[in-house]
Structure formats: C-alpha cells, structure tokens
C-alpha cells in the first residue's frame, strides 16, 4: 500500500554572498525540502517503550495515545509512522574579515593579504519531523529504504575557524 512519497514535492536552495564595509564577506546557503515523507520508526520505538512526550495523554476513547499507537493494537498499521519530513536547513554559513595591510606597518610588504573567519555546516533546522534529522536514513540513499529512520545519526553540525595568509 502506497501511503506517501519519499521524494519531495519540491526543493529549493538559496545562496548569497554579500560583501559589506569593504572587508567583510558573508555567505549563507539555505535549503528547503517540501512534503517528503519518512518512515519514522523512532516514534514506534518510543511508543513501545512508553517514552513518547504524549504517551500518557488520553485519546477520545480514554486510552493513552502512546498505547493506542502500538503496533499490534486493533486498527493500528505502519501508516501512522509515515510522517512529514519537510525541513528548512541552514546548510552553510560563513563570515570572513580581510585585515587591511596598513595595520601591519612595515612587514605588510611580506604578504598580500590576511583573512580571518568562521564558518559552519548544518547550523540550524526547522522541521515538524519527530526524529533527529529528516535527512538521516539507516540505509543510505538507496532507492528502497532510503527514508527509513530508526534512530540514524543526524547530519554533523560543524564549526570551523579560518586563518588565510597569502604571500
């Protein structure tokens, strides 16, 4: 039974590079994926263990929501674990400053430029997804199983410091 599509309805990226005050450079890459779906076994595991945030909330029949969602209960299928994995993510961001040569006085003739900066990957993400990361998958990017998330590692968040000296 086909429930939803793992492929997004659309994706878009926005990248900009802005130079301001002559010596500063700012770059950002934002990515949006809309209406892709994952099979989130994270939710199933937390329901089975009674650890869901809403587990003890009573549904209209007076049954705890988490208990009512357990597989094996009458009328419960894997459909409830197919979830919206849409997201907006700041994939990359950087800020650099090129230090003017005049600051260094006499030994400025020894080099062309000095640039310092900071950059990062996977800075922030906004998503309704329940798991760690809607892009994480237990089976890589294969055509089948690519969107099965069973507590897969999220994308790494990294921060870099740069020092660039040109001679």
mmCIF file of C-alpha atoms in Angstrom:
data_model
loop_
_atom_site.group_PDB
_atom_site.id
_atom_site.type_symbol
_atom_site.label_atom_id
_atom_site.label_comp_id
_atom_site.label_asym_id
_atom_site.label_seq_id
_atom_site.Cartn_x
_atom_site.Cartn_y
_atom_site.Cartn_z
ATOM 1 C CA UNK A 1 0.000 0.000 0.000
ATOM 2 C CA UNK A 2 1.426 3.346 -1.022
ATOM 3 C CA UNK A 3 0.931 5.913 1.749
ATOM 4 C CA UNK A 4 3.083 8.887 0.836
ATOM 5 C CA UNK A 5 6.015 9.748 -1.412
ATOM 6 C CA UNK A 6 9.566 9.792 -0.096
ATOM 7 C CA UNK A 7 10.562 12.239 -2.830
ATOM 8 C CA UNK A 8 9.735 15.864 -2.012
ATOM 9 C CA UNK A 9 7.097 17.753 -3.969
ATOM 10 C CA UNK A 10 9.756 20.420 -4.495
ATOM 11 C CA UNK A 11 13.148 21.513 -3.223
ATOM 12 C CA UNK A 12 14.813 24.897 -3.351
ATOM 13 C CA UNK A 13 18.111 26.381 -2.285
ATOM 14 C CA UNK A 14 19.097 29.970 -1.715
ATOM 15 C CA UNK A 15 22.743 31.025 -1.712
ATOM 16 C CA UNK A 16 24.051 34.533 -1.309
ATOM 17 C CA UNK A 17 27.436 36.131 -0.890
ATOM 18 C CA UNK A 18 27.443 39.681 0.453
ATOM 19 C CA UNK A 19 30.459 41.963 0.853
ATOM 20 C CA UNK A 20 29.950 44.884 3.220
ATOM 21 C CA UNK A 21 32.117 47.562 4.812
ATOM 22 C CA UNK A 22 34.660 46.676 2.116
ATOM 23 C CA UNK A 23 36.452 43.996 4.181
ATOM 24 C CA UNK A 24 33.649 41.745 5.459
ATOM 25 C CA UNK A 25 32.217 38.857 3.448
ATOM 26 C CA UNK A 26 29.094 36.913 4.493
ATOM 27 C CA UNK A 27 27.849 33.757 2.762
ATOM 28 C CA UNK A 28 24.789 31.625 3.525
ATOM 29 C CA UNK A 29 23.228 28.565 1.866
ATOM 30 C CA UNK A 30 19.651 27.712 2.889
ATOM 31 C CA UNK A 31 17.904 24.567 1.650
ATOM 32 C CA UNK A 32 14.161 23.778 1.736
ATOM 33 C CA UNK A 33 12.591 20.380 1.093
ATOM 34 C CA UNK A 34 8.783 20.336 0.982
ATOM 35 C CA UNK A 35 6.406 17.402 1.535
ATOM 36 C CA UNK A 36 8.778 14.469 1.551
ATOM 37 C CA UNK A 37 7.902 11.651 3.936
ATOM 38 C CA UNK A 38 9.927 9.271 6.097
ATOM 39 C CA UNK A 39 9.106 6.033 7.785
ATOM 40 C CA UNK A 40 9.951 7.133 11.323
ATOM 41 C CA UNK A 41 10.494 4.072 13.438
ATOM 42 C CA UNK A 42 11.753 6.460 16.144
ATOM 43 C CA UNK A 43 8.125 7.182 17.059
ATOM 44 C CA UNK A 44 7.258 3.489 17.097
ATOM 45 C CA UNK A 45 10.166 2.681 19.434
ATOM 46 C CA UNK A 46 9.373 5.477 21.876
ATOM 47 C CA UNK A 47 5.696 4.451 21.903
ATOM 48 C CA UNK A 48 6.635 0.828 22.550
ATOM 49 C CA UNK A 49 8.833 1.926 25.446
ATOM 50 C CA UNK A 50 6.280 4.375 26.853
ATOM 51 C CA UNK A 51 8.679 7.290 26.340
ATOM 52 C CA UNK A 52 6.756 9.477 23.873
ATOM 53 C CA UNK A 53 6.092 13.033 25.096
ATOM 54 C CA UNK A 54 2.358 12.484 24.506
ATOM 55 C CA UNK A 55 2.269 8.823 25.570
ATOM 56 C CA UNK A 56 0.026 9.277 28.600
ATOM 57 C CA UNK A 57 -2.308 11.840 27.010
ATOM 58 C CA UNK A 58 -5.734 10.230 26.738
ATOM 59 C CA UNK A 59 -7.405 9.958 23.338
ATOM 60 C CA UNK A 60 -11.183 10.309 22.802
ATOM 61 C CA UNK A 61 -11.712 6.691 23.928
ATOM 62 C CA UNK A 62 -9.827 7.259 27.196
ATOM 63 C CA UNK A 63 -6.817 5.176 26.096
ATOM 64 C CA UNK A 64 -3.301 6.633 26.432
ATOM 65 C CA UNK A 65 -2.240 7.889 22.992
ATOM 66 C CA UNK A 66 1.093 6.078 23.065
ATOM 67 C CA UNK A 67 -0.522 2.789 23.994
ATOM 68 C CA UNK A 68 -3.164 3.222 21.284
ATOM 69 C CA UNK A 69 -0.401 3.741 18.703
ATOM 70 C CA UNK A 70 1.420 0.489 19.469
ATOM 71 C CA UNK A 71 1.707 -1.944 16.602
ATOM 72 C CA UNK A 72 -0.418 -4.989 17.253
ATOM 73 C CA UNK A 73 -3.313 -2.934 18.630
ATOM 74 C CA UNK A 74 -6.579 -3.294 16.662
ATOM 75 C CA UNK A 75 -6.649 -0.909 13.695
ATOM 76 C CA UNK A 76 -3.015 0.176 14.062
ATOM 77 C CA UNK A 77 -0.819 -0.096 10.989
ATOM 78 C CA UNK A 78 2.527 1.293 9.961
ATOM 79 C CA UNK A 79 0.677 4.211 8.288
ATOM 80 C CA UNK A 80 0.931 6.294 11.469
ATOM 81 C CA UNK A 81 4.722 6.124 11.306
ATOM 82 C CA UNK A 82 4.885 7.636 7.804
ATOM 83 C CA UNK A 83 5.472 11.268 8.724
ATOM 84 C CA UNK A 84 6.082 14.606 7.068
ATOM 85 C CA UNK A 85 9.839 15.144 6.807
ATOM 86 C CA UNK A 86 9.756 18.632 5.281
ATOM 87 C CA UNK A 87 12.511 20.911 6.517
ATOM 88 C CA UNK A 88 14.341 24.186 6.097
ATOM 89 C CA UNK A 89 18.030 23.983 6.915
ATOM 90 C CA UNK A 90 20.899 26.452 7.019
ATOM 91 C CA UNK A 91 23.416 24.156 5.343
ATOM 92 C CA UNK A 92 26.379 26.516 5.295
ATOM 93 C CA UNK A 93 27.172 29.932 6.704
ATOM 94 C CA UNK A 94 30.417 31.881 6.844
ATOM 95 C CA UNK A 95 31.747 35.275 7.829
ATOM 96 C CA UNK A 96 35.232 36.477 6.827
ATOM 97 C CA UNK A 97 37.189 39.627 7.500
ATOM 98 C CA UNK A 98 40.130 40.715 5.371
ATOM 99 C CA UNK A 99 42.518 42.659 7.583
ATOM 100 C CA UNK A 100 43.849 45.806 5.848
ATOM 101 C CA UNK A 101 47.602 45.742 5.150
ATOM 102 C CA UNK A 102 48.017 49.194 6.664
ATOM 103 C CA UNK A 103 47.527 47.720 10.143
ATOM 104 C CA UNK A 104 50.751 45.714 9.867
ATOM 105 C CA UNK A 105 53.055 48.595 9.021
ATOM 106 C CA UNK A 106 56.489 47.675 7.610
ATOM 107 C CA UNK A 107 56.093 43.932 7.380
ATOM 108 C CA UNK A 108 52.928 44.305 5.269
ATOM 109 C CA UNK A 109 55.194 44.091 2.200
ATOM 110 C CA UNK A 110 55.947 40.448 3.148
ATOM 111 C CA UNK A 111 52.445 39.228 2.252
ATOM 112 C CA UNK A 112 49.467 40.080 0.030
ATOM 113 C CA UNK A 113 46.565 39.667 2.451
ATOM 114 C CA UNK A 114 45.474 38.267 5.790
ATOM 115 C CA UNK A 115 41.947 36.936 6.141
ATOM 116 C CA UNK A 116 40.248 35.511 9.250
ATOM 117 C CA UNK A 117 36.838 33.942 9.500
ATOM 118 C CA UNK A 118 34.406 31.474 10.912
ATOM 119 C CA UNK A 119 32.125 29.064 9.049
ATOM 120 C CA UNK A 120 29.793 26.202 9.828
ATOM 121 C CA UNK A 121 27.686 23.412 8.365
ATOM 122 C CA UNK A 122 24.167 22.403 9.403
ATOM 123 C CA UNK A 123 23.828 25.449 11.626
ATOM 124 C CA UNK A 124 20.070 25.267 12.215
ATOM 125 C CA UNK A 125 16.998 23.352 11.039
ATOM 126 C CA UNK A 126 13.238 23.899 11.255
ATOM 127 C CA UNK A 127 11.029 20.842 10.769
ATOM 128 C CA UNK A 128 7.874 19.165 12.098
ATOM 129 C CA UNK A 129 9.778 15.856 11.993
ATOM 130 C CA UNK A 130 9.938 13.806 15.199
ATOM 131 C CA UNK A 131 13.419 12.280 14.764
ATOM 132 C CA UNK A 132 16.900 13.758 14.936
ATOM 133 C CA UNK A 133 17.147 14.758 11.274
ATOM 134 C CA UNK A 134 14.695 14.205 8.374
ATOM 135 C CA UNK A 135 17.655 13.603 6.049
ATOM 136 C CA UNK A 136 19.081 10.812 8.201
ATOM 137 C CA UNK A 137 18.417 7.287 6.974
ATOM 138 C CA UNK A 138 19.525 3.870 8.118
ATOM 139 C CA UNK A 139 20.049 2.563 4.613
ATOM 140 C CA UNK A 140 21.856 5.456 2.926
ATOM 141 C CA UNK A 141 20.483 6.887 -0.291
ATOM 142 C CA UNK A 142 19.379 3.648 -1.945
ATOM 143 C CA UNK A 143 16.122 3.775 -3.909
ATOM 144 C CA UNK A 144 14.467 1.425 -1.411
ATOM 145 C CA UNK A 145 14.769 2.036 2.290
ATOM 146 C CA UNK A 146 16.384 5.458 1.859
ATOM 147 C CA UNK A 147 13.821 7.157 4.052
ATOM 148 C CA UNK A 148 13.603 4.632 6.876
ATOM 149 C CA UNK A 149 14.755 6.347 10.055
ATOM 150 C CA UNK A 150 15.478 4.105 13.001
ATOM 151 C CA UNK A 151 17.486 6.440 15.254
ATOM 152 C CA UNK A 152 20.015 7.123 12.498
ATOM 153 C CA UNK A 153 22.806 9.580 13.215
ATOM 154 C CA UNK A 154 21.890 13.140 12.252
ATOM 155 C CA UNK A 155 23.982 15.268 9.927
ATOM 156 C CA UNK A 156 27.026 16.580 11.752
ATOM 157 C CA UNK A 157 26.995 20.195 12.908
ATOM 158 C CA UNK A 158 30.475 21.577 12.377
ATOM 159 C CA UNK A 159 32.182 24.872 13.156
ATOM 160 C CA UNK A 160 35.465 25.997 11.555
ATOM 161 C CA UNK A 161 37.852 28.841 12.248
ATOM 162 C CA UNK A 162 39.950 30.163 9.341
ATOM 163 C CA UNK A 163 43.226 31.973 9.059
ATOM 164 C CA UNK A 164 44.357 32.637 5.491
ATOM 165 C CA UNK A 165 47.697 34.324 4.812
ATOM 166 C CA UNK A 166 48.549 34.973 1.145
ATOM 167 C CA UNK A 167 52.145 35.682 0.105
#
